[in-house]
CSV table of C-alpha atoms (C1' of nucleotides) in Angstrom, one decimal:
chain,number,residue,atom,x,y,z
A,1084,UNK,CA,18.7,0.9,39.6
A,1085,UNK,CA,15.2,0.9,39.2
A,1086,UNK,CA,12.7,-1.7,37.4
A,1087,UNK,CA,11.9,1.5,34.5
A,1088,UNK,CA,15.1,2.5,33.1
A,1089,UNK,CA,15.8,5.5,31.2
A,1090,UNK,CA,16.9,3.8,28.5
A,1091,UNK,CA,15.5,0.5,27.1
A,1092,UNK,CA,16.4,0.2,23.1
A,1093,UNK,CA,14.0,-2.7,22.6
A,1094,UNK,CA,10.9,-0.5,24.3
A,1095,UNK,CA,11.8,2.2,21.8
A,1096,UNK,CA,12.0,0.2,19.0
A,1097,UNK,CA,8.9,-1.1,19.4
A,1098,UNK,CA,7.7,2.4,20.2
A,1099,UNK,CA,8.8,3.8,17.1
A,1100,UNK,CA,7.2,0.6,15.3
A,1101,UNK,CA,3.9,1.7,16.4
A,1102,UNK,CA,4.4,5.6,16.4
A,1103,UNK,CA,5.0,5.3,12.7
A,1104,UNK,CA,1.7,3.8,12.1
A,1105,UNK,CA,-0.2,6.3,14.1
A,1106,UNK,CA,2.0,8.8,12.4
A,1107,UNK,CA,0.8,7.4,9.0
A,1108,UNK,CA,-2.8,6.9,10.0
A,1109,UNK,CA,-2.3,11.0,10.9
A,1110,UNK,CA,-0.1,12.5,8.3
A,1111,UNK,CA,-1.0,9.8,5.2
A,1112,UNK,CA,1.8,7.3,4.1
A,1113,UNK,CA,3.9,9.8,2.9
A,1114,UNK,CA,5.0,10.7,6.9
A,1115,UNK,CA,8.1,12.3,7.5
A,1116,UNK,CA,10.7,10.6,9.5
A,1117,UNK,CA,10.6,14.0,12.1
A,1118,UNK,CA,7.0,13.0,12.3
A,1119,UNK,CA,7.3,9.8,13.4
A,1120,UNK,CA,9.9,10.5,15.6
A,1121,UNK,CA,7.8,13.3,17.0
A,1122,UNK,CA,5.0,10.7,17.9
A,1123,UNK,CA,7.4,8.6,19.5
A,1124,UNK,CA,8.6,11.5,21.9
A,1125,UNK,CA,12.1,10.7,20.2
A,1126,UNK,CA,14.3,12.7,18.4
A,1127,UNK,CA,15.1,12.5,15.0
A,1128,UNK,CA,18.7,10.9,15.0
A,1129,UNK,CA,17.3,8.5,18.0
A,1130,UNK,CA,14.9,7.3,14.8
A,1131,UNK,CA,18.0,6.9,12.9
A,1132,UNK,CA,19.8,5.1,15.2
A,1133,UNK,CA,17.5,2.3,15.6
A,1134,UNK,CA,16.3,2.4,11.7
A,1135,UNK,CA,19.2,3.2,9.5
A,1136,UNK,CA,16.8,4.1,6.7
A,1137,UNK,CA,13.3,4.9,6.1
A,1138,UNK,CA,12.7,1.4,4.3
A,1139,UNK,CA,14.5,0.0,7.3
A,1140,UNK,CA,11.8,1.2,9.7
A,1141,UNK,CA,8.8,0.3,7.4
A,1142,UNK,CA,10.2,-3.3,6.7
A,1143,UNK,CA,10.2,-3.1,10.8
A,1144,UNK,CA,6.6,-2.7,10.7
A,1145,UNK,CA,5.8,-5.8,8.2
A,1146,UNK,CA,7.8,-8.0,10.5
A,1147,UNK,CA,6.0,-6.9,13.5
A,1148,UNK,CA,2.9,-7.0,11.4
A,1149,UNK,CA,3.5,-10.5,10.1
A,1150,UNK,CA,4.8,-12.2,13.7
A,1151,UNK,CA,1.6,-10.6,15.4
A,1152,UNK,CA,-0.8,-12.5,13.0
A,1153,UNK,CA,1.2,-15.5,12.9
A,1154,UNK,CA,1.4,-15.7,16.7
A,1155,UNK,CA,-2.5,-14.9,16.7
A,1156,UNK,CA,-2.9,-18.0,14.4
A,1157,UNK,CA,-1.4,-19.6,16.8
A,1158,UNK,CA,-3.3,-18.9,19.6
A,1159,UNK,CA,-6.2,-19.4,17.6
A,1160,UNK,CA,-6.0,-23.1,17.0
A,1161,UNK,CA,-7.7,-25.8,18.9
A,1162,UNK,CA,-6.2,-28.3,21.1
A,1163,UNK,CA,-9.0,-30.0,21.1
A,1164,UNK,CA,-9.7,-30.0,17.7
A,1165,UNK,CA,-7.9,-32.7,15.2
A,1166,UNK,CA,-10.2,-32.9,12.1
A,1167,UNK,CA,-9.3,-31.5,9.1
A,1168,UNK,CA,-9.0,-28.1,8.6
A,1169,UNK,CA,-8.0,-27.5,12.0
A,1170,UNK,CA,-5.3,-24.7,10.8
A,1171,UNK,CA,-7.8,-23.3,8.2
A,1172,UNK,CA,-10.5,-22.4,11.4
A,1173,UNK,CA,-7.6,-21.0,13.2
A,1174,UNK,CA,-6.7,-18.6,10.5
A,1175,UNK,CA,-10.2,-17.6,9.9
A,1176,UNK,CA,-10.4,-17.1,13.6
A,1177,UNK,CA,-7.5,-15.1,13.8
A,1178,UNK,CA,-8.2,-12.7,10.7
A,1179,UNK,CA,-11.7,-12.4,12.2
A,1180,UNK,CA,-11.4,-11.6,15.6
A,1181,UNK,CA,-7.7,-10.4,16.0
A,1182,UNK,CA,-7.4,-8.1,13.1
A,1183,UNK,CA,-10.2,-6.0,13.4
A,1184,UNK,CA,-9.7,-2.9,11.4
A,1185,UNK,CA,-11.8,-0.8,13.9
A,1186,UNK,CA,-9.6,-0.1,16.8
A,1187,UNK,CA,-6.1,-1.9,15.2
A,1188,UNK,CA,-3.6,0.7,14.8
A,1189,UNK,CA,-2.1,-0.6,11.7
A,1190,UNK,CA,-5.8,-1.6,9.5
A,1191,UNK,CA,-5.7,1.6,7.9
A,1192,UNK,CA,-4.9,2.2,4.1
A,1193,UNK,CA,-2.4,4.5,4.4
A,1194,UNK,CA,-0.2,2.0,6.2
A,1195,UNK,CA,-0.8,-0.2,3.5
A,1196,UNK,CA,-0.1,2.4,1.2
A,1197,UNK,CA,3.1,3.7,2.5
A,1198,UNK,CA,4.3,0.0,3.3
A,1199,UNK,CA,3.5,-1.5,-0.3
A,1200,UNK,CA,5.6,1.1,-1.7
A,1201,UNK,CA,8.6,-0.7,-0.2
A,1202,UNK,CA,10.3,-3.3,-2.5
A,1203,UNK,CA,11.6,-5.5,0.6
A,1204,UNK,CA,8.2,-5.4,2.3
A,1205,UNK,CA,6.8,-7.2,-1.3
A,1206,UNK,CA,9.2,-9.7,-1.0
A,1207,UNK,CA,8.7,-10.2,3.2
A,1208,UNK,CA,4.7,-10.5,2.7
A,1209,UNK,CA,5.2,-12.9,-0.7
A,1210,UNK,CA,7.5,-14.7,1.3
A,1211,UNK,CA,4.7,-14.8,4.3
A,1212,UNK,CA,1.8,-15.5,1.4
A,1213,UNK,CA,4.1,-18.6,0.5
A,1214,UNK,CA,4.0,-19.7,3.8
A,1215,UNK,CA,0.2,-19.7,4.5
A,1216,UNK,CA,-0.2,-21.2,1.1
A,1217,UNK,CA,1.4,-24.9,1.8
A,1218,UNK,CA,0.9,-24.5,5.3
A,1219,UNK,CA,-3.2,-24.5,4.7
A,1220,UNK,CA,-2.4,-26.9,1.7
A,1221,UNK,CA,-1.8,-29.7,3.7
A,1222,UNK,CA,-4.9,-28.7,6.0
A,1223,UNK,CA,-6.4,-31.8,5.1
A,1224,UNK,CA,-9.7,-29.6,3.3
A,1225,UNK,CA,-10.6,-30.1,-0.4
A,1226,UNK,CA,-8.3,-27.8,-2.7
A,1227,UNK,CA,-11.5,-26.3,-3.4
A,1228,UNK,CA,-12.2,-25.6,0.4
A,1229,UNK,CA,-9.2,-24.1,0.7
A,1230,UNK,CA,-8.1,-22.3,-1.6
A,1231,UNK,CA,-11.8,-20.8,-1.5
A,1232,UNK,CA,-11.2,-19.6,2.1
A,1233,UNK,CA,-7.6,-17.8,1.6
A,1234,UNK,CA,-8.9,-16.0,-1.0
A,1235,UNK,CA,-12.0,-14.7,0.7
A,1236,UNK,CA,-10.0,-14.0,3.7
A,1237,UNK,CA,-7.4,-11.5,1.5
A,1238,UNK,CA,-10.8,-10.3,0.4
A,1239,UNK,CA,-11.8,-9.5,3.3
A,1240,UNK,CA,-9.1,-7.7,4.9
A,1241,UNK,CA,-8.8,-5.5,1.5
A,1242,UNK,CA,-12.1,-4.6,1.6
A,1243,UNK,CA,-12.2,-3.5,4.9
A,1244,UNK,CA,-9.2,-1.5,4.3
A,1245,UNK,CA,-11.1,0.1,0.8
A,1246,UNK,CA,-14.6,0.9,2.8
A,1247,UNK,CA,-12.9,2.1,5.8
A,1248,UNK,CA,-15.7,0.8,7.5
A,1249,UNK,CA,-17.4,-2.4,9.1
A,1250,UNK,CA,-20.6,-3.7,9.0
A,1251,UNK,CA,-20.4,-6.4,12.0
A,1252,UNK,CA,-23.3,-8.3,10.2
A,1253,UNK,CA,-21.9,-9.1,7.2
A,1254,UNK,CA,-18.4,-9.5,9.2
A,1255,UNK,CA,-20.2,-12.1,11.4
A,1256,UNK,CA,-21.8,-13.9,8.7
A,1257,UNK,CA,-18.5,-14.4,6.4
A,1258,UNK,CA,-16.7,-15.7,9.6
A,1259,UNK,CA,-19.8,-18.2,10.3
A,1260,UNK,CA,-19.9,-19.2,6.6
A,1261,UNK,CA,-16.2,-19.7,6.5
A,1262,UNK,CA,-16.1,-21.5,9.5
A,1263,UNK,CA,-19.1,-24.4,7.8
A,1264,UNK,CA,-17.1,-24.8,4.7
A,1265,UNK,CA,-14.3,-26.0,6.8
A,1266,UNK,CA,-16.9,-28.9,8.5
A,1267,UNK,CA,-17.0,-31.0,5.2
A,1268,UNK,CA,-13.9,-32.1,3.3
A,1269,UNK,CA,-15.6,-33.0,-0.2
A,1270,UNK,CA,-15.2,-31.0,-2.8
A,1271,UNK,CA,-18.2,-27.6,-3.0
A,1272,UNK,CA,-19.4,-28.7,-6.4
A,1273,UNK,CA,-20.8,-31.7,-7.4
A,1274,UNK,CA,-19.4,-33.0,-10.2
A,1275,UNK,CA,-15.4,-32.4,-9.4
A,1276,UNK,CA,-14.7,-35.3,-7.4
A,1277,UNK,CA,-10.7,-34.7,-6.8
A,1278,UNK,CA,-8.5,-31.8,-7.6
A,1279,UNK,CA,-5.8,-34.2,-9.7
A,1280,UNK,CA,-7.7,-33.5,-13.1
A,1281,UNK,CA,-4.7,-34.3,-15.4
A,1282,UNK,CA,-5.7,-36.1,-18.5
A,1283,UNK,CA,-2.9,-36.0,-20.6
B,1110,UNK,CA,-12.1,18.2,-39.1
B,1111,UNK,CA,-8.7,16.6,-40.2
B,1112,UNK,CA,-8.4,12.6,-39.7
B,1113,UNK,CA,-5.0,12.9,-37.7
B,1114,UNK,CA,-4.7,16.5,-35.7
B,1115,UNK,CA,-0.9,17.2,-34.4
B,1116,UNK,CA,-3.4,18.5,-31.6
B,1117,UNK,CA,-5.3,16.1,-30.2
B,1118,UNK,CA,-5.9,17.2,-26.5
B,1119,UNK,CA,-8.1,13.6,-26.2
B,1120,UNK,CA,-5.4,11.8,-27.2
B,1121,UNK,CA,-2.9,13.3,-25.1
B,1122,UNK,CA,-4.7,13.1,-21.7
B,1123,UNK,CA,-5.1,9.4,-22.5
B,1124,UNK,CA,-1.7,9.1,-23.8
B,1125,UNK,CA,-1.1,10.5,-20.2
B,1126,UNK,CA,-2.7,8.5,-18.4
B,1127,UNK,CA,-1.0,5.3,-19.9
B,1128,UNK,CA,2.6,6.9,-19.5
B,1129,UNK,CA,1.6,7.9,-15.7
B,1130,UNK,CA,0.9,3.8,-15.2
B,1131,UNK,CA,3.8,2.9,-16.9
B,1132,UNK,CA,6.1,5.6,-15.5
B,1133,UNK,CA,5.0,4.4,-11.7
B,1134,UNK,CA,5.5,0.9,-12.2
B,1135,UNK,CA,9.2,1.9,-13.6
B,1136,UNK,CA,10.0,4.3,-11.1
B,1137,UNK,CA,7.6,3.4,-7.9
B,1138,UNK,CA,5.0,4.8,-6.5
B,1139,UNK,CA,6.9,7.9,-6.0
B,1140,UNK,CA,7.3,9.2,-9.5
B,1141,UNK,CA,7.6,12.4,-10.2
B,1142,UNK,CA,5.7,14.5,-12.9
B,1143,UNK,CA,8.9,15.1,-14.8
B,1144,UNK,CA,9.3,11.2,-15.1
B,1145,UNK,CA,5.6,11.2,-16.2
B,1146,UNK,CA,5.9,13.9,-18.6
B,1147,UNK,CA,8.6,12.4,-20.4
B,1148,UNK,CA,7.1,9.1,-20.5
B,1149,UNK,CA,4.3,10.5,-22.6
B,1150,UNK,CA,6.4,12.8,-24.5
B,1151,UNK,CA,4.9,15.6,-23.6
B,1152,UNK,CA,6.6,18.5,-21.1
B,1153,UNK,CA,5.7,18.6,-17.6
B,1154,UNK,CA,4.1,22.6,-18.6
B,1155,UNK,CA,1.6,19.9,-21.1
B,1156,UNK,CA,1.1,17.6,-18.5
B,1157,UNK,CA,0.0,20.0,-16.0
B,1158,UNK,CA,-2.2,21.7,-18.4
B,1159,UNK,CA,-4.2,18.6,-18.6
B,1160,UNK,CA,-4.0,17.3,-15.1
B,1161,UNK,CA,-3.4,20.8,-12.8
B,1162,UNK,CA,-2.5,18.6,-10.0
B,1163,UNK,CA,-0.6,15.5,-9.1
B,1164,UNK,CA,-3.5,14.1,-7.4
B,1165,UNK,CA,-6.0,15.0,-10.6
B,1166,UNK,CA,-3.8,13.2,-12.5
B,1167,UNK,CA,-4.3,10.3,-10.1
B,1168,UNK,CA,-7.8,10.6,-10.1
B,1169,UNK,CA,-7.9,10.5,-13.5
B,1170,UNK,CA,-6.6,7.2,-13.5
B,1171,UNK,CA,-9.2,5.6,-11.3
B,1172,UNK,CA,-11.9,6.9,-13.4
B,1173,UNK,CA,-10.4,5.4,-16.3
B,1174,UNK,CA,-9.9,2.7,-14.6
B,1175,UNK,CA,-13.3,1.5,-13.5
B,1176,UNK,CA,-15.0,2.9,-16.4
B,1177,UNK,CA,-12.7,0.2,-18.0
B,1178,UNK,CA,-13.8,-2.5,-15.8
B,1179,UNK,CA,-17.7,-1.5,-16.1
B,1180,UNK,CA,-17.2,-1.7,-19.4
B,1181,UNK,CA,-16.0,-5.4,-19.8
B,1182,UNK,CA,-18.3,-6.4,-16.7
B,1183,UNK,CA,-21.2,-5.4,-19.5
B,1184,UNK,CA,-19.6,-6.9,-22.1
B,1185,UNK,CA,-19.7,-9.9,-20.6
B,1186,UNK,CA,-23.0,-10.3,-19.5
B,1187,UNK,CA,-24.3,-13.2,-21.7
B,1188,UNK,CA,-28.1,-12.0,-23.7
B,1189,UNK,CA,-29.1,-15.6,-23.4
B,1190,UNK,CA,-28.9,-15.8,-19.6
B,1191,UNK,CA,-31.5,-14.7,-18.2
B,1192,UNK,CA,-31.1,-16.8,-15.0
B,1193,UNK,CA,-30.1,-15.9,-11.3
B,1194,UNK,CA,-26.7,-14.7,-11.1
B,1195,UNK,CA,-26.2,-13.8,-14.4
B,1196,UNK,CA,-24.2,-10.2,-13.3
B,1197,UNK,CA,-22.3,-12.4,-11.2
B,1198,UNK,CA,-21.5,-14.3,-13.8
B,1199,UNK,CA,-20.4,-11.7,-16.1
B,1200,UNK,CA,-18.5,-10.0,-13.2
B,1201,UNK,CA,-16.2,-13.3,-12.8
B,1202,UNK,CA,-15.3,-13.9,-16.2
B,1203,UNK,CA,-14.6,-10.0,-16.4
B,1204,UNK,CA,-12.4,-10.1,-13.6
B,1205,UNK,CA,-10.8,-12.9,-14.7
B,1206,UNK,CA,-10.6,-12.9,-18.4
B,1207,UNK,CA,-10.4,-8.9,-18.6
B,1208,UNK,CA,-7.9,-8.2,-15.4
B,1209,UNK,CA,-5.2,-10.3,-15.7
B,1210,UNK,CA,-2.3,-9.0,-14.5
B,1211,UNK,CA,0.3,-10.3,-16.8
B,1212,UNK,CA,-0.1,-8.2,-19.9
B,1213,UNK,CA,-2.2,-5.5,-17.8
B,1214,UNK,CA,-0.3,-1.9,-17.6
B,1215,UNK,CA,-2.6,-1.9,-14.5
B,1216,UNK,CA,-2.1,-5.1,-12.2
B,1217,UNK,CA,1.1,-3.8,-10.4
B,1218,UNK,CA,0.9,-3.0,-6.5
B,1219,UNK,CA,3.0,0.0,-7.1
B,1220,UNK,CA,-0.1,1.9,-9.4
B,1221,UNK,CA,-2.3,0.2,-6.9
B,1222,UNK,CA,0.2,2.1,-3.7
B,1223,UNK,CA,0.2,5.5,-5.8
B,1224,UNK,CA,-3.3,5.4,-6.4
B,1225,UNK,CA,-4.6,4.6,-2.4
B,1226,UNK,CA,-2.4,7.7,-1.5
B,1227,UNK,CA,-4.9,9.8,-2.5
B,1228,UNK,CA,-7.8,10.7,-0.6
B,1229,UNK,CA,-10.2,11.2,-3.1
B,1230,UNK,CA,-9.4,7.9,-5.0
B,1231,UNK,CA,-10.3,5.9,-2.0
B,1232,UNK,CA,-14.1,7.8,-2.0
B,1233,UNK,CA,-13.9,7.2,-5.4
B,1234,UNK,CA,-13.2,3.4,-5.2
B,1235,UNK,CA,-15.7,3.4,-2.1
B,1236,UNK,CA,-18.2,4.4,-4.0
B,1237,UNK,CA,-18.0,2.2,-7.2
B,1238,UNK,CA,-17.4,-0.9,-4.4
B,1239,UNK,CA,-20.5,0.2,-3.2
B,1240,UNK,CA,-22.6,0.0,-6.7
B,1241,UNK,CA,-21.6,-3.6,-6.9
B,1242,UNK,CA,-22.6,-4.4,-4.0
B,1243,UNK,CA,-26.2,-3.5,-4.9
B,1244,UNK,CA,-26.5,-4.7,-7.6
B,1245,UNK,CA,-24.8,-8.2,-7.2
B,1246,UNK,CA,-27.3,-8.1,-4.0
B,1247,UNK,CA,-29.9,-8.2,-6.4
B,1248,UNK,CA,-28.5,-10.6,-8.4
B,1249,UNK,CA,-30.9,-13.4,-7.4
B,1250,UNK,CA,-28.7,-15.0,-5.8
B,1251,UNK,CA,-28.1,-16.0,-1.9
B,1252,UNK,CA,-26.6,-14.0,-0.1
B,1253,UNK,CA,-24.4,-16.5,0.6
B,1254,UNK,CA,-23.2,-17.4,-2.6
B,1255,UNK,CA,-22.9,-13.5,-3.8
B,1256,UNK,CA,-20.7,-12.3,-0.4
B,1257,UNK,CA,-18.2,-15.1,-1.1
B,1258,UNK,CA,-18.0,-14.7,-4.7
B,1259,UNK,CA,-17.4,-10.6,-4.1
B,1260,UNK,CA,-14.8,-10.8,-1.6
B,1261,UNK,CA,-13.1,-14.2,-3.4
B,1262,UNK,CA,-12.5,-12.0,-6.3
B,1263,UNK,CA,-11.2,-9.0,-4.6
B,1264,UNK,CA,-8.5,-11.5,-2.8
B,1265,UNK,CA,-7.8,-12.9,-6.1
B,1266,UNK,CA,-7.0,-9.7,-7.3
B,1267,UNK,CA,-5.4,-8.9,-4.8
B,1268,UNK,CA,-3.2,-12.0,-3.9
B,1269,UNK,CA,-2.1,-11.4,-7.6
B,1270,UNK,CA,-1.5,-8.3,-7.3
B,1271,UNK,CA,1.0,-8.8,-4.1
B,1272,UNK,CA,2.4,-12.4,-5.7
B,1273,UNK,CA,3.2,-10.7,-8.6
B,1274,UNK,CA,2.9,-14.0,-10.8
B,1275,UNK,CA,-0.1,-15.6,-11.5
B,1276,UNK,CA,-0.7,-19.6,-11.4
B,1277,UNK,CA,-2.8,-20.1,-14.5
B,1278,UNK,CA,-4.1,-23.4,-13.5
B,1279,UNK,CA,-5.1,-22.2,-10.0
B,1280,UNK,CA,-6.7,-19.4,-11.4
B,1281,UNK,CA,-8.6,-21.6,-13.8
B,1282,UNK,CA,-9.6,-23.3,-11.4
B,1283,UNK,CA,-10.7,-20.6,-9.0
B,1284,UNK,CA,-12.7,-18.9,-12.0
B,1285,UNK,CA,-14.7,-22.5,-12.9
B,1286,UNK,CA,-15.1,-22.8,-9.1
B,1287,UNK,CA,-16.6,-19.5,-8.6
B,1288,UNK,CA,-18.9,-20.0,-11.6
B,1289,UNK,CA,-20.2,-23.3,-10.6
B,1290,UNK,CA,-21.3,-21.8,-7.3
B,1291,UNK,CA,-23.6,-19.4,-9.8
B,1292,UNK,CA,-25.5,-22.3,-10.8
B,1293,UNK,CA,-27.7,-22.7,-7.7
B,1294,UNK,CA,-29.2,-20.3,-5.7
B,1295,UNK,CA,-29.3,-22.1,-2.0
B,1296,UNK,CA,-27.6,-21.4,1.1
B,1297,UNK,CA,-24.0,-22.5,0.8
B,1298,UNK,CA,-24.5,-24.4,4.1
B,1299,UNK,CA,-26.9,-27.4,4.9
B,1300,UNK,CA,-28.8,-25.7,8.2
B,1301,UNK,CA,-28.9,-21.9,7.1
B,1302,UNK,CA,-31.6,-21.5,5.2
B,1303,UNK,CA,-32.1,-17.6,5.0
B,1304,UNK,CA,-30.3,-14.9,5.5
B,1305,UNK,CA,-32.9,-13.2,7.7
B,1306,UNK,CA,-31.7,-14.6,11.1
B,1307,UNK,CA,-32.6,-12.0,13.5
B,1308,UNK,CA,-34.4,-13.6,16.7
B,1309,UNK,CA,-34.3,-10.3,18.7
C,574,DT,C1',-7.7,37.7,-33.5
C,575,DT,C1',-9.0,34.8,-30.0
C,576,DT,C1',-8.5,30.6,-27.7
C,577,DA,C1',-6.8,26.3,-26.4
C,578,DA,C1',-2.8,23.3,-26.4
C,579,DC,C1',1.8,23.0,-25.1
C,580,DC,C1',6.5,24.5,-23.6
C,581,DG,C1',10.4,24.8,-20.2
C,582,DA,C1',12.8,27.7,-17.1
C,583,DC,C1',12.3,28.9,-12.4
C,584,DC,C1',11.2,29.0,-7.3
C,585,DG,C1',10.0,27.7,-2.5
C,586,DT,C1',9.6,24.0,0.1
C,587,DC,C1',10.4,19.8,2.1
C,588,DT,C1',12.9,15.7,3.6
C,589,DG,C1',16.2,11.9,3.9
C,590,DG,C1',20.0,11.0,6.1
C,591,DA,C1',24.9,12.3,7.4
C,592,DC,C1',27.4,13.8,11.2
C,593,DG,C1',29.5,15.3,15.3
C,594,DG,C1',28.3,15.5,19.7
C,595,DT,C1',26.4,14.1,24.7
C,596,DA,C1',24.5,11.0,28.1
C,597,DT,C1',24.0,6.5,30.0
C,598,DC,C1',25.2,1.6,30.4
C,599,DT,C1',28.5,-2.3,30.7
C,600,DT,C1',32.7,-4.5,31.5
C,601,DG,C1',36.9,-5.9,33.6
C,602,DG,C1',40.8,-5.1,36.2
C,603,DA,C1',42.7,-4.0,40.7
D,1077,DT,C1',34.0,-1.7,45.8
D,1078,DC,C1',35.6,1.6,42.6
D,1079,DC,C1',37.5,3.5,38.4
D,1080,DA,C1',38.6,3.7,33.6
D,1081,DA,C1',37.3,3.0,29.1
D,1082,DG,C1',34.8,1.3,25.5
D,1083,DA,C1',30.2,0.5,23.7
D,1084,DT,C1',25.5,1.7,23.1
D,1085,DA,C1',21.6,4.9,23.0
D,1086,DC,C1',20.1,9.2,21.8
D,1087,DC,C1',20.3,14.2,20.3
D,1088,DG,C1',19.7,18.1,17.0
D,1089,DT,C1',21.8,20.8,13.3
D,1090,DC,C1',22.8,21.1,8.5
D,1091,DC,C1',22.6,20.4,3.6
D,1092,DA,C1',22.1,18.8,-1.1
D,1093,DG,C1',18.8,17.3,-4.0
D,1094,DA,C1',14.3,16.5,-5.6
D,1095,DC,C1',9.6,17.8,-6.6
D,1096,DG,C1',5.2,20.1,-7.2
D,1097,DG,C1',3.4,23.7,-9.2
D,1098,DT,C1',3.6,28.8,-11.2
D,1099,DC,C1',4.2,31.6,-15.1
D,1100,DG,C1',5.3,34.1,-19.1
D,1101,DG,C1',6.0,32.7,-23.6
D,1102,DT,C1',5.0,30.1,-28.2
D,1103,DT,C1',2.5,27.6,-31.7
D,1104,DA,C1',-1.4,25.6,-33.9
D,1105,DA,C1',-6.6,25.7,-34.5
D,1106,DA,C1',-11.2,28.3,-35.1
DNA sequence: TTTAACCGACCGTCTGGACGGTATCTTGGA
DNA sequence: TCCAAGATACCGTCCAGACGGTCGGTTAAA
């Protein structure tokens, strides 16, 4: 038969992935699942098929969220770069350039909205927060450095997602500013030589 | 005027407000005004006589919301500063001393999912994000130093939020962190001397 | 008596998901 | 190569329950 079959179940999966966030964006995160299935030119009980339930299909979309970033991590990181903090730039990099909220089909509250009120997708993206937590850890940066960083990055993201809007400026000058505090290793204030404090 | 009216519609619309928080983060996002209602001890006909709408009621809960936080942002700010940063300041220790989300009927992502499903709570939330940003732009600060402490604390709040536990050392250390970067009001990075870099 | 606070039964609507069916693909035996 | 038969993908109707909000009524305050 011929290259574009009729039927491809992983095609429409992914379809319905990303017809349920444009659905969202459209309808708010209450959608219906007729709605979504509507945007995916699929009928209701095809929906079903693939996504038993409606948690089912939005814990679909934090996975596909979650391995998108992740691969874009990994495309972001430099061969050629083995200092300290190599990781760290990568994730800025990626959050920055990949993740724009402008044009990226899922940046939109509503598909926050509609996928935080899902009690599996909590646990997936703790689960992912864990993750990023040791992985940077051990980045070779100050605690201060990092921990610094991760935090403005969530910061970031969620304010984007709050204004709804993006002023590139700003944008441009977090990334840059992000990117220097990952040049130096020391700690950012004088004073607090080394994060083991423990006097007892 | 009687010390303790059986009618106290104040009382009851704040009583409300509470038992909407703490219905949602028993029953989700999702809860219904029945749920709601009950919580309070009041009847749903009560309840929609002071909030006509679902949404209103939602609303309502923003508002009291940042009126809250305003309020401990100005109860913080120390009369005996009168150095750069000194909002900045007050906003920090607010955030962190005022917001925590352990005891907080507040801090759970499910009031945080109900309350981004409405429409008007996101303008609402756009606009008091906005108010900060002026005025901790005129904080005295550098830009710099003010951006990163803004967005570090709405990925704090944030990454608490979404952990759903808070590391009390880490967040004592993120707090002393961002107040130490108060305490001077130079670029963050060696090189970058202003933030006026257009060479158009 | 008027008005505001509060009650609770009631209704129209919506939606998740079950279900029974159809079309297409795959497999393996001859 | 062909056929049978099971498996997989997809369809579209149907229904029970839930929920938001209306409304006529009731009680306390002014």
């Amino acid at each position: 038969m011929g290259a574009v079959l009729q039927r491809d179940a992983d095609r429409t999966r992914r379809a319905l992935l990303d017809a349920a966030a444009a659905a969202i964006r459209a309808h708010g995160p209450g959608v219906s699942l007729d709605a979504v299935a509507r945007e995916a030119g699929v009928s209701k009980g095809g929906l079903l098929h693939h996504f038993r339930t409606k948690d089912t299909l939005l814990v679909g979309m934090v996975e596909e969220w979650t391995a998108r970033f992740d691969a874009a991590v990994q495309r972001h990181v430099d061969p050629d770069d083995d200092r300290p903090g190599r990781l760290c730039r990568a994730h800025i990099r990626a959050a920055f350039d990949d993740l724009g909220v402008d044009d990226q089909l899922w940046g939109h509250p509503s598909v926050l909205t509609a996928l935080l009120a899902v009690p599996e997708v909590l646990h997936r993206a703790r689960a992912s927060e864990d993750r990023w937590r040791s992985d940077l850890g051990a980045d070779g940066l100050h605690p201060q450095r990092s921990l610094l960083i991760a935090r403005t990055l969530d910061g970031v993201w969620m304010s984007e997602l709050l204004e709804g809007r993006v002023d590139h400026s700003e944008r441009q000058q977090t990334r840059d500013l992000l990117l220097g505090l990952t040049e130096q290793t020391g700690p950012l204030l004088p004073g607090t030589t080394d994060a083991r404090r423990d006097r007892s």
